[in-house]
Amino acid sequence: MSDTLIAFSAAILGGALRVGVPFLFVSLGECLTEKAGRINLGLEGVLVLSAMAAFGGAYLSGSVWVGVLVAAGAGALLALLHGLLCTLPRVNDVATGIALMLLGTGLAFYLGKPLIQPQAPQLTPIALGGWSDSSVVQAALQINPLLPLGIVLAVVLWLGFARTRWGLLVRLAGDSANATRALGYSVGAIRIAATAAGGAIAGLGGASLTLFYPGSWNEGISSGQGLIAVALVIFARWSPLRCVGAALLFGGAGAIGPALQSIGISQGYYLFSAVPYVLTLVILVLSCRPGSVAQGSPGELSSAR
């Protein structure tokens, strides 16, 4: 019984560390974007397009890190398009995000057709389980090398928002566009820059999908993780550090089904695969109450065009 419990716990932990990485990067990207006062629902398209771009870049170049850079670039470009479109008169952030989501996924499906069968170089895992004699624990602690980068980015964003000039400007643009203009700064330029940077960060989540876990390109690889990350930011109260814990929570929720299979329980596998989506609905119901503003929400989000 104890061995089964250890195996199950290790599988949940390993799954959280693997599955949570895309959630982490996309939520950090959306956190930066929303801090500037803009909502980007197109991050689902960014995630899928960057996943395809990462795989294609690694496959064609033979270098996995070239694939990572290509993913960040693809994410930045699609998000930049969103930022530019949203500066036009009478353009709605949410509607534009949905359109960009469809564009990103459509481009990824079209351009990625030749990449479904080939194998690309993969990120080498960081082994943190050498201290244990258990092969299960050792396997669970094969860490995505992008995970430490995500944690560092979360700390940098947290410190940046609190203690740097650029962080103050991003927060100011997100809290009061009028105050930003009164100080002589361009709200549009700040939001475009934040949106593009957020897309680049989210693109790293796409790279982790095709270059680490599951480590291949297919058209259903995202499974809505980009949209879930928007709810994750609300759950984290727009705090980059809380995004780390929230991403691991969602990753662990997504790992319940495979963890049960690892200990021989296969009944209800697909039901447990729905846990992240149920968790998203619960978070939205508890966080989004009519007539109230969520704690930590940038002021301009309540008046998003």
mmCIF file of C-alpha atoms in Angstrom, residues 16-276:
data_model
loop_
_atom_site.group_PDB
_atom_site.id
_atom_site.type_symbol
_atom_site.label_atom_id
_atom_site.label_comp_id
_atom_site.label_asym_id
_atom_site.label_seq_id
_atom_site.Cartn_x
_atom_site.Cartn_y
_atom_site.Cartn_z
ATOM 1 C CA ALA A 16 2.653 18.735 -12.159
ATOM 2 C CA LEU A 17 6.246 19.603 -13.052
ATOM 3 C CA ARG A 18 5.772 18.510 -16.662
ATOM 4 C CA VAL A 19 2.204 19.583 -17.435
ATOM 5 C CA GLY A 20 2.466 22.784 -15.417
ATOM 6 C CA VAL A 21 5.275 24.331 -17.490
ATOM 7 C CA PRO A 22 3.101 25.492 -20.434
ATOM 8 C CA PHE A 23 0.552 26.856 -17.944
ATOM 9 C CA LEU A 24 3.353 28.747 -16.206
ATOM 10 C CA PHE A 25 4.695 30.500 -19.290
ATOM 11 C CA VAL A 26 1.300 31.341 -20.777
ATOM 12 C CA SER A 27 0.011 32.660 -17.446
ATOM 13 C CA LEU A 28 3.123 34.816 -16.988
ATOM 14 C CA GLY A 29 2.675 36.183 -20.502
ATOM 15 C CA GLU A 30 -0.979 36.959 -19.876
ATOM 16 C CA CYS A 31 -0.147 38.452 -16.467
ATOM 17 C CA LEU A 32 2.241 40.925 -18.119
ATOM 18 C CA THR A 33 -0.293 41.724 -20.834
ATOM 19 C CA GLU A 34 -3.156 42.300 -18.405
ATOM 20 C CA LYS A 35 -0.983 44.354 -16.063
ATOM 21 C CA ALA A 36 -0.753 46.833 -18.946
ATOM 22 C CA GLY A 37 -4.544 46.908 -19.264
ATOM 23 C CA ARG A 38 -5.074 44.577 -22.192
ATOM 24 C CA ILE A 39 -6.683 41.124 -22.405
ATOM 25 C CA ASN A 40 -5.257 38.676 -24.955
ATOM 26 C CA LEU A 41 -7.516 35.688 -25.453
ATOM 27 C CA GLY A 42 -5.426 34.931 -28.526
ATOM 28 C CA LEU A 43 -2.774 33.268 -26.346
ATOM 29 C CA GLU A 44 -4.299 29.904 -27.229
ATOM 30 C CA GLY A 45 -3.347 30.632 -30.831
ATOM 31 C CA VAL A 46 0.055 31.876 -29.679
ATOM 32 C CA LEU A 47 0.628 28.631 -27.779
ATOM 33 C CA VAL A 48 -0.302 26.398 -30.716
ATOM 34 C CA LEU A 49 1.624 28.436 -33.298
ATOM 35 C CA SER A 50 4.733 28.626 -31.108
ATOM 36 C CA ALA A 51 4.559 24.892 -30.415
ATOM 37 C CA MET A 52 4.591 24.218 -34.154
ATOM 38 C CA ALA A 53 7.318 26.827 -34.719
ATOM 39 C CA ALA A 54 9.482 25.330 -31.976
ATOM 40 C CA PHE A 55 9.221 21.850 -33.429
ATOM 41 C CA GLY A 56 9.841 23.089 -36.967
ATOM 42 C CA GLY A 57 12.784 25.247 -35.914
ATOM 43 C CA ALA A 58 14.406 22.411 -33.979
ATOM 44 C CA TYR A 59 13.757 19.905 -36.756
ATOM 45 C CA LEU A 60 15.127 22.070 -39.567
ATOM 46 C CA SER A 61 18.127 23.429 -37.647
ATOM 47 C CA GLY A 62 19.002 20.346 -35.634
ATOM 48 C CA SER A 63 19.261 22.519 -32.499
ATOM 49 C CA VAL A 64 16.627 22.370 -29.787
ATOM 50 C CA TRP A 65 17.534 25.847 -28.513
ATOM 51 C CA VAL A 66 17.026 27.337 -31.957
ATOM 52 C CA GLY A 67 13.543 25.845 -31.730
ATOM 53 C CA VAL A 68 12.991 27.556 -28.362
ATOM 54 C CA LEU A 69 14.052 30.935 -29.801
ATOM 55 C CA VAL A 70 11.844 30.460 -32.858
ATOM 56 C CA ALA A 71 8.900 29.700 -30.562
ATOM 57 C CA ALA A 72 9.445 32.901 -28.578
ATOM 58 C CA GLY A 73 9.723 34.879 -31.818
ATOM 59 C CA ALA A 74 6.553 33.379 -33.285
ATOM 60 C CA GLY A 75 4.651 34.096 -30.074
ATOM 61 C CA ALA A 76 5.912 37.680 -29.994
ATOM 62 C CA LEU A 77 4.908 38.318 -33.610
ATOM 63 C CA LEU A 78 1.356 37.020 -33.243
ATOM 64 C CA ALA A 79 0.897 38.894 -29.972
ATOM 65 C CA LEU A 80 2.375 42.029 -31.565
ATOM 66 C CA LEU A 81 -0.292 41.810 -34.254
ATOM 67 C CA HIS A 82 -2.907 41.656 -31.508
ATOM 68 C CA GLY A 83 -1.388 44.681 -29.801
ATOM 69 C CA LEU A 84 -1.311 46.709 -33.007
ATOM 70 C CA LEU A 85 -4.879 45.854 -33.974
ATOM 71 C CA CYS A 86 -6.172 46.776 -30.524
ATOM 72 C CA THR A 87 -4.800 50.317 -30.867
ATOM 73 C CA LEU A 88 -7.162 50.988 -33.781
ATOM 74 C CA PRO A 89 -10.388 52.922 -33.088
ATOM 75 C CA ARG A 90 -13.458 50.905 -32.111
ATOM 76 C CA VAL A 91 -11.544 47.603 -31.930
ATOM 77 C CA ASN A 92 -12.520 45.269 -29.099
ATOM 78 C CA ASP A 93 -9.722 43.453 -27.233
ATOM 79 C CA VAL A 94 -11.716 40.289 -26.623
ATOM 80 C CA ALA A 95 -13.067 39.945 -30.170
ATOM 81 C CA THR A 96 -9.609 40.604 -31.625
ATOM 82 C CA GLY A 97 -8.109 37.991 -29.319
ATOM 83 C CA ILE A 98 -10.598 35.376 -30.488
ATOM 84 C CA ALA A 99 -9.833 36.222 -34.123
ATOM 85 C CA LEU A 100 -6.081 35.955 -33.482
ATOM 86 C CA MET A 101 -6.619 32.642 -31.706
ATOM 87 C CA LEU A 102 -8.280 31.272 -34.827
ATOM 88 C CA LEU A 103 -5.556 32.752 -37.036
ATOM 89 C CA GLY A 104 -2.752 31.277 -34.930
ATOM 90 C CA THR A 105 -4.243 27.813 -34.765
ATOM 91 C CA GLY A 106 -5.111 27.888 -38.470
ATOM 92 C CA LEU A 107 -1.571 28.895 -39.438
ATOM 93 C CA ALA A 108 -0.125 26.235 -37.156
ATOM 94 C CA PHE A 109 -2.325 23.494 -38.607
ATOM 95 C CA TYR A 110 -1.539 24.543 -42.195
ATOM 96 C CA LEU A 111 2.211 25.070 -41.816
ATOM 97 C CA GLY A 112 2.631 22.122 -39.473
ATOM 98 C CA LYS A 113 1.218 19.425 -41.758
ATOM 99 C CA PRO A 114 4.701 18.219 -42.830
ATOM 100 C CA LEU A 115 5.858 18.089 -39.190
ATOM 101 C CA ILE A 116 3.422 15.494 -37.822
ATOM 102 C CA GLN A 117 5.607 12.470 -38.588
ATOM 103 C CA PRO A 118 9.248 13.701 -38.201
ATOM 104 C CA GLN A 119 11.155 13.702 -34.917
ATOM 105 C CA ALA A 120 12.891 16.860 -33.689
ATOM 106 C CA PRO A 121 15.676 17.209 -31.096
ATOM 107 C CA GLN A 122 14.337 17.309 -27.548
ATOM 108 C CA LEU A 123 15.289 19.309 -24.462
ATOM 109 C CA THR A 124 17.560 17.310 -22.151
ATOM 110 C CA PRO A 125 15.853 16.884 -18.757
ATOM 111 C CA ILE A 126 17.496 17.965 -15.528
ATOM 112 C CA ALA A 127 17.704 14.938 -13.198
ATOM 113 C CA LEU A 128 16.846 15.945 -9.632
ATOM 114 C CA GLY A 129 15.966 12.500 -8.311
ATOM 115 C CA GLY A 130 19.469 11.097 -7.864
ATOM 116 C CA TRP A 131 19.111 11.267 -4.089
ATOM 117 C CA SER A 132 16.401 8.558 -4.176
ATOM 118 C CA ASP A 133 16.773 4.833 -4.780
ATOM 119 C CA SER A 134 13.248 4.694 -6.196
ATOM 120 C CA SER A 135 13.093 4.570 -9.984
ATOM 121 C CA VAL A 136 9.596 6.054 -9.782
ATOM 122 C CA VAL A 137 10.844 9.113 -7.904
ATOM 123 C CA GLN A 138 13.809 9.444 -10.240
ATOM 124 C CA ALA A 139 11.515 9.372 -13.261
ATOM 125 C CA ALA A 140 9.148 11.904 -11.683
ATOM 126 C CA LEU A 141 11.963 14.367 -11.034
ATOM 127 C CA GLN A 142 13.179 14.565 -14.615
ATOM 128 C CA ILE A 143 12.710 18.336 -14.825
ATOM 129 C CA ASN A 144 12.039 20.368 -17.931
ATOM 130 C CA PRO A 145 15.048 22.716 -18.284
ATOM 131 C CA LEU A 146 12.625 25.528 -19.142
ATOM 132 C CA LEU A 147 11.000 25.252 -15.690
ATOM 133 C CA PRO A 148 13.847 27.067 -13.850
ATOM 134 C CA LEU A 149 13.689 29.756 -16.537
ATOM 135 C CA GLY A 150 9.970 30.156 -15.883
ATOM 136 C CA ILE A 151 10.545 30.537 -12.143
ATOM 137 C CA VAL A 152 13.285 33.110 -12.779
ATOM 138 C CA LEU A 153 10.947 35.017 -15.116
ATOM 139 C CA ALA A 154 8.242 35.016 -12.455
ATOM 140 C CA VAL A 155 10.659 36.514 -9.915
ATOM 141 C CA VAL A 156 11.917 39.086 -12.450
ATOM 142 C CA LEU A 157 8.355 40.160 -13.295
ATOM 143 C CA TRP A 158 7.417 40.359 -9.614
ATOM 144 C CA LEU A 159 10.432 42.496 -8.788
ATOM 145 C CA GLY A 160 9.991 44.500 -11.983
ATOM 146 C CA PHE A 161 6.380 45.415 -11.239
ATOM 147 C CA ALA A 162 7.291 46.409 -7.683
ATOM 148 C CA ARG A 163 10.643 48.151 -8.006
ATOM 149 C CA THR A 164 11.483 49.257 -11.554
ATOM 150 C CA ARG A 165 10.493 52.166 -13.764
ATOM 151 C CA TRP A 166 9.262 49.953 -16.593
ATOM 152 C CA GLY A 167 7.182 47.948 -14.160
ATOM 153 C CA LEU A 168 5.625 51.120 -12.775
ATOM 154 C CA LEU A 169 4.773 52.301 -16.289
ATOM 155 C CA VAL A 170 3.155 48.964 -17.149
ATOM 156 C CA ARG A 171 1.076 49.057 -13.979
ATOM 157 C CA LEU A 172 0.181 52.712 -14.543
ATOM 158 C CA ALA A 173 -1.039 51.996 -18.071
ATOM 159 C CA GLY A 174 -3.100 49.127 -16.687
ATOM 160 C CA ASP A 175 -4.601 51.082 -13.820
ATOM 161 C CA SER A 176 -5.210 54.489 -15.403
ATOM 162 C CA ALA A 177 -4.760 55.358 -19.054
ATOM 163 C CA ASN A 178 -5.571 59.013 -18.347
ATOM 164 C CA ALA A 179 -2.860 59.295 -15.698
ATOM 165 C CA THR A 180 -0.357 57.685 -18.065
ATOM 166 C CA ARG A 181 -1.156 60.212 -20.787
ATOM 167 C CA ALA A 182 -1.021 63.092 -18.309
ATOM 168 C CA LEU A 183 2.566 62.121 -17.487
ATOM 169 C CA GLY A 184 3.468 62.227 -21.178
ATOM 170 C CA TYR A 185 3.663 58.492 -21.908
ATOM 171 C CA SER A 186 2.004 56.626 -24.761
ATOM 172 C CA VAL A 187 -0.533 54.120 -23.455
ATOM 173 C CA GLY A 188 -0.659 52.408 -26.840
ATOM 174 C CA ALA A 189 3.109 51.944 -27.023
ATOM 175 C CA ILE A 190 3.296 50.513 -23.502
ATOM 176 C CA ARG A 191 0.489 48.079 -24.171
ATOM 177 C CA ILE A 192 1.910 47.007 -27.519
ATOM 178 C CA ALA A 193 5.293 46.314 -25.918
ATOM 179 C CA ALA A 194 3.749 44.442 -22.986
ATOM 180 C CA THR A 195 1.521 42.381 -25.295
ATOM 181 C CA ALA A 196 4.430 41.420 -27.564
ATOM 182 C CA ALA A 197 6.648 40.543 -24.593
ATOM 183 C CA GLY A 198 3.807 38.512 -23.098
ATOM 184 C CA GLY A 199 3.471 36.631 -26.384
ATOM 185 C CA ALA A 200 7.189 35.830 -26.386
ATOM 186 C CA ILE A 201 6.935 34.440 -22.857
ATOM 187 C CA ALA A 202 3.847 32.402 -23.780
ATOM 188 C CA GLY A 203 5.766 31.106 -26.800
ATOM 189 C CA LEU A 204 8.181 29.372 -24.441
ATOM 190 C CA GLY A 205 5.201 27.373 -23.199
ATOM 191 C CA GLY A 206 4.611 26.198 -26.748
ATOM 192 C CA ALA A 207 8.250 25.143 -26.996
ATOM 193 C CA SER A 208 7.897 23.024 -23.871
ATOM 194 C CA LEU A 209 4.964 21.164 -25.431
ATOM 195 C CA THR A 210 6.735 19.972 -28.561
ATOM 196 C CA LEU A 211 10.336 19.876 -27.334
ATOM 197 C CA PHE A 212 9.857 18.209 -23.940
ATOM 198 C CA TYR A 213 6.400 16.881 -23.043
ATOM 199 C CA PRO A 214 4.648 15.356 -24.928
ATOM 200 C CA GLY A 215 7.558 16.054 -27.270
ATOM 201 C CA SER A 216 5.904 15.890 -30.678
ATOM 202 C CA TRP A 217 3.767 18.074 -32.905
ATOM 203 C CA ASN A 218 0.116 17.334 -33.541
ATOM 204 C CA GLU A 219 -2.905 19.534 -34.074
ATOM 205 C CA GLY A 220 -4.488 18.785 -30.698
ATOM 206 C CA ILE A 221 -1.397 19.400 -28.620
ATOM 207 C CA SER A 222 -2.652 22.438 -26.680
ATOM 208 C CA SER A 223 -6.052 21.141 -25.500
ATOM 209 C CA GLY A 224 -7.129 24.664 -24.537
ATOM 210 C CA GLN A 225 -4.243 25.385 -22.160
ATOM 211 C CA GLY A 226 -3.885 28.911 -23.526
ATOM 212 C CA LEU A 227 -7.472 29.749 -22.592
ATOM 213 C CA ILE A 228 -7.204 28.045 -19.210
ATOM 214 C CA ALA A 229 -4.192 30.249 -18.447
ATOM 215 C CA VAL A 230 -6.418 33.341 -18.589
ATOM 216 C CA ALA A 231 -8.473 31.935 -15.715
ATOM 217 C CA LEU A 232 -5.242 30.955 -13.994
ATOM 218 C CA VAL A 233 -4.125 34.604 -13.972
ATOM 219 C CA ILE A 234 -7.387 35.590 -12.281
ATOM 220 C CA PHE A 235 -6.862 32.808 -9.736
ATOM 221 C CA ALA A 236 -3.312 34.091 -9.115
ATOM 222 C CA ARG A 237 -4.670 37.638 -8.602
ATOM 223 C CA TRP A 238 -2.311 39.024 -11.241
ATOM 224 C CA SER A 239 0.767 38.071 -9.220
ATOM 225 C CA PRO A 240 3.657 36.447 -11.164
ATOM 226 C CA LEU A 241 4.780 34.496 -8.092
ATOM 227 C CA ARG A 242 1.300 33.116 -7.491
ATOM 228 C CA CYS A 243 1.238 32.082 -11.159
ATOM 229 C CA VAL A 244 3.979 29.559 -10.338
ATOM 230 C CA GLY A 245 1.877 27.845 -7.676
ATOM 231 C CA ALA A 246 -1.281 28.050 -9.769
ATOM 232 C CA ALA A 247 0.475 26.506 -12.778
ATOM 233 C CA LEU A 248 1.722 23.593 -10.674
ATOM 234 C CA LEU A 249 -1.792 23.156 -9.259
ATOM 235 C CA PHE A 250 -3.287 22.962 -12.745
ATOM 236 C CA GLY A 251 -0.452 20.711 -13.866
ATOM 237 C CA GLY A 252 -1.104 18.372 -10.959
ATOM 238 C CA ALA A 253 -4.825 18.366 -11.764
ATOM 239 C CA GLY A 254 -4.032 17.384 -15.338
ATOM 240 C CA ALA A 255 -1.758 14.592 -14.105
ATOM 241 C CA ILE A 256 -4.393 12.798 -12.007
ATOM 242 C CA GLY A 257 -5.562 10.560 -14.861
ATOM 243 C CA PRO A 258 -2.072 9.383 -15.931
ATOM 244 C CA ALA A 259 -1.103 8.972 -12.256
ATOM 245 C CA LEU A 260 -4.032 6.624 -11.685
ATOM 246 C CA GLN A 261 -3.047 4.657 -14.772
ATOM 247 C CA SER A 262 0.510 4.346 -13.449
ATOM 248 C CA ILE A 263 -0.794 2.424 -10.430
ATOM 249 C CA GLY A 264 -3.109 0.237 -12.483
ATOM 250 C CA ILE A 265 -6.390 2.168 -12.220
ATOM 251 C CA SER A 266 -7.674 2.790 -15.731
ATOM 252 C CA GLN A 267 -11.409 3.112 -15.069
ATOM 253 C CA GLY A 268 -12.581 6.708 -15.451
ATOM 254 C CA TYR A 269 -9.310 7.868 -17.035
ATOM 255 C CA TYR A 270 -11.015 10.294 -19.430
ATOM 256 C CA LEU A 271 -13.202 11.622 -16.632
ATOM 257 C CA PHE A 272 -10.125 12.644 -14.624
ATOM 258 C CA SER A 273 -8.650 14.233 -17.750
ATOM 259 C CA ALA A 274 -11.428 16.808 -17.455
ATOM 260 C CA VAL A 275 -10.291 17.963 -13.992
ATOM 261 C CA PRO A 276 -8.364 21.054 -15.247
#
